[in-house]
């Protein structure tokens, strides 16, 4: 009788399907196909811009006190594996620091203590006093800084960074928040 009960328990265990949980991006589960995910973003007030090279772009997303953020969805086939919020281009260290700090604080309130934080400048002998905000901004534009915060959840990771990049021959910088779904990212890597 004991062996029959154990056999039934094993059969029940083998019938259970492992439930996969996906990261939510503003209440939208990252398990939806691209079209449904996109329609959900449009329903939240975003304007669909374009889809090319595996990236879908949406404009006019309100986030962290800014009405003109951009959202980029990275897809593989029909699967969204990451969603990034690009805050408007910043024109000063003060703006970068304020945006980065507010987002980091908000995400800490939601997800708890970050897994890792790197916030530093790579000073060189000719670097000016980094107590000056203009000098800090110059260091960011020169690519001599690293500001990253990583949050881990069971479903994925959220990464906040101050990013310097080139566009139309000009060095620019902004804060970016990237949500990466573990399951869909694994599918993308295959």
C-alpha positions in Angstrom: 0.0 0.0 0.0 2.9 2.4 0.8 4.5 1.7 -2.6 1.2 2.4 -4.4 0.9 5.8 -2.6 4.5 6.6 -3.5 3.9 5.7 -7.1 0.8 7.9 -7.2 2.8 10.8 -5.7 5.6 10.4 -8.3 3.0 10.3 -11.1 1.4 13.5 -9.8 4.8 15.2 -9.6 5.6 14.1 -13.2 2.3 15.7 -14.4 3.1 19.1 -12.9 4.4 21.5 -15.5 7.0 23.9 -14.4 5.4 27.3 -14.5 7.5 30.0 -16.1 7.2 33.5 -14.7 8.1 36.5 -16.8 9.2 40.0 -15.8 6.6 42.7 -16.0 7.3 46.0 -17.8 4.8 48.5 -16.3 2.2 45.8 -15.7 2.7 44.2 -19.1 4.1 40.6 -18.9 7.1 40.1 -21.2 5.6 36.8 -22.3 3.3 38.4 -24.8 4.1 38.3 -28.5 5.5 41.5 -29.9 2.2 42.7 -31.5 0.2 42.3 -28.2 3.0 43.8 -26.2 3.2 46.7 -28.6 -0.6 47.2 -28.5 -0.4 47.3 -24.7 2.2 50.0 -24.8 0.1 52.1 -27.3 -2.9 51.6 -24.9 -0.7 53.2 -22.2 -0.2 56.3 -24.4 3.0 55.6 -26.2 3.3 56.3 -29.9 4.6 53.5 -32.1 7.6 54.7 -34.1 9.3 52.0 -36.0 10.5 48.4 -36.0 13.8 47.5 -37.6 16.8 45.3 -37.0 15.0 43.5 -34.2 14.2 46.7 -32.2 10.8 48.2 -31.8 10.8 51.9 -30.8 8.1 53.9 -29.1 8.0 57.6 -28.4 6.4 59.9 -25.8 6.5 57.6 -22.8 6.2 59.4 -19.4 8.7 58.2 -16.8 10.6 59.7 -13.9 9.1 63.1 -14.4 9.8 63.2 -18.2 7.1 63.1 -20.8 9.4 62.5 -23.8 11.1 59.2 -23.0 11.7 56.6 -25.7 11.1 52.9 -25.2 13.0 50.3 -27.2 12.0 46.7 -27.3 14.6 44.1 -28.3 13.0 41.1 -30.0 14.1 37.8 -31.4 11.5 36.7 -33.8 8.2 37.5 -32.0 9.7 37.3 -28.5 10.4 40.5 -26.5 13.5 39.8 -24.4 14.3 43.3 -23.1 12.7 46.7 -22.8 14.7 49.9 -22.3 13.6 53.3 -21.3 15.7 56.1 -22.7 15.3 59.3 -20.7 15.8 62.6 -22.7 19.4 63.6 -23.4 20.9 65.4 -20.4 22.7 68.7 -20.7 24.4 68.7 -17.3 25.8 66.5 -14.6 23.1 67.8 -12.3 20.3 66.5 -14.6 22.1 63.1 -15.0 22.6 62.7 -11.3 19.1 63.7 -10.4 17.5 61.3 -13.0 19.9 58.4 -12.0 19.3 58.9 -8.3 15.5 59.2 -8.5 15.2 56.0 -10.6 17.7 54.1 -8.4 15.7 55.2 -5.3 12.3 54.2 -6.9 13.6 50.8 -8.0 15.1 50.2 -4.6 11.7 50.9 -3.0 10.1 48.4 -5.5 12.8 45.6 -5.7 14.9 46.0 -2.6 18.6 46.5 -2.3 20.5 46.4 -5.6 22.7 43.4 -6.4 25.5 45.7 -7.5 26.3 49.4 -7.7 29.3 51.0 -9.5 29.5 54.7 -9.4 32.9 56.2 -10.2 35.0 58.4 -12.4 38.3 57.3 -13.9 40.5 60.3 -13.0 43.6 61.0 -15.0 46.5 63.2 -13.8 45.2 66.0 -16.0 41.6 65.6 -14.8 40.3 68.8 -13.2 38.7 68.9 -9.7 35.8 66.4 -9.8 33.9 68.3 -7.1 32.9 70.6 -10.0 29.7 69.5 -11.8 30.9 70.8 -15.1 34.0 68.7 -14.8 32.0 65.6 -13.9 29.8 66.2 -17.0 32.9 66.5 -19.1 34.3 63.2 -17.7 31.0 61.5 -18.6 31.1 62.9 -22.2 34.7 61.7 -22.5 33.7 58.2 -21.4 35.7 58.3 -18.2 32.9 57.3 -15.8 30.9 54.3 -14.8 27.5 54.6 -13.2 25.5 51.4 -13.1 23.1 49.8 -10.7 21.7 46.3 -11.1 18.6 44.9 -9.5 17.8 41.1 -9.7 14.4 39.5 -9.5 13.3 35.9 -9.9 12.0 36.8 -13.4 14.8 39.0 -14.7 17.1 41.9 -14.1 16.7 45.7 -14.2 19.8 47.7 -15.0 20.1 51.5 -14.6 23.0 53.3 -16.2 24.3 56.7 -17.3 25.3 56.1 -20.9 27.5 58.2 -23.1 27.1 57.6 -26.9 27.7 59.3 -30.2 24.9 60.5 -32.5 25.3 62.6 -35.6 29.0 63.3 -34.7 28.1 64.6 -31.2 28.9 63.0 -27.8 25.6 62.8 -25.8 24.6 61.2 -22.5 21.4 60.1 -20.8 20.0 57.7 -18.2 18.8 54.3 -19.5 16.7 51.7 -17.6 16.8 48.2 -19.1 14.4 45.4 -18.1 15.6 41.9 -19.2 13.4 38.9 -18.9 15.4 35.8 -18.1 13.4 33.2 -20.0 13.1 35.2 -23.2 16.7 36.3 -23.1 17.7 32.6 -22.9 15.5 31.9 -26.0 17.2 34.8 -27.7 20.7 33.4 -27.0 19.8 30.0 -28.6 
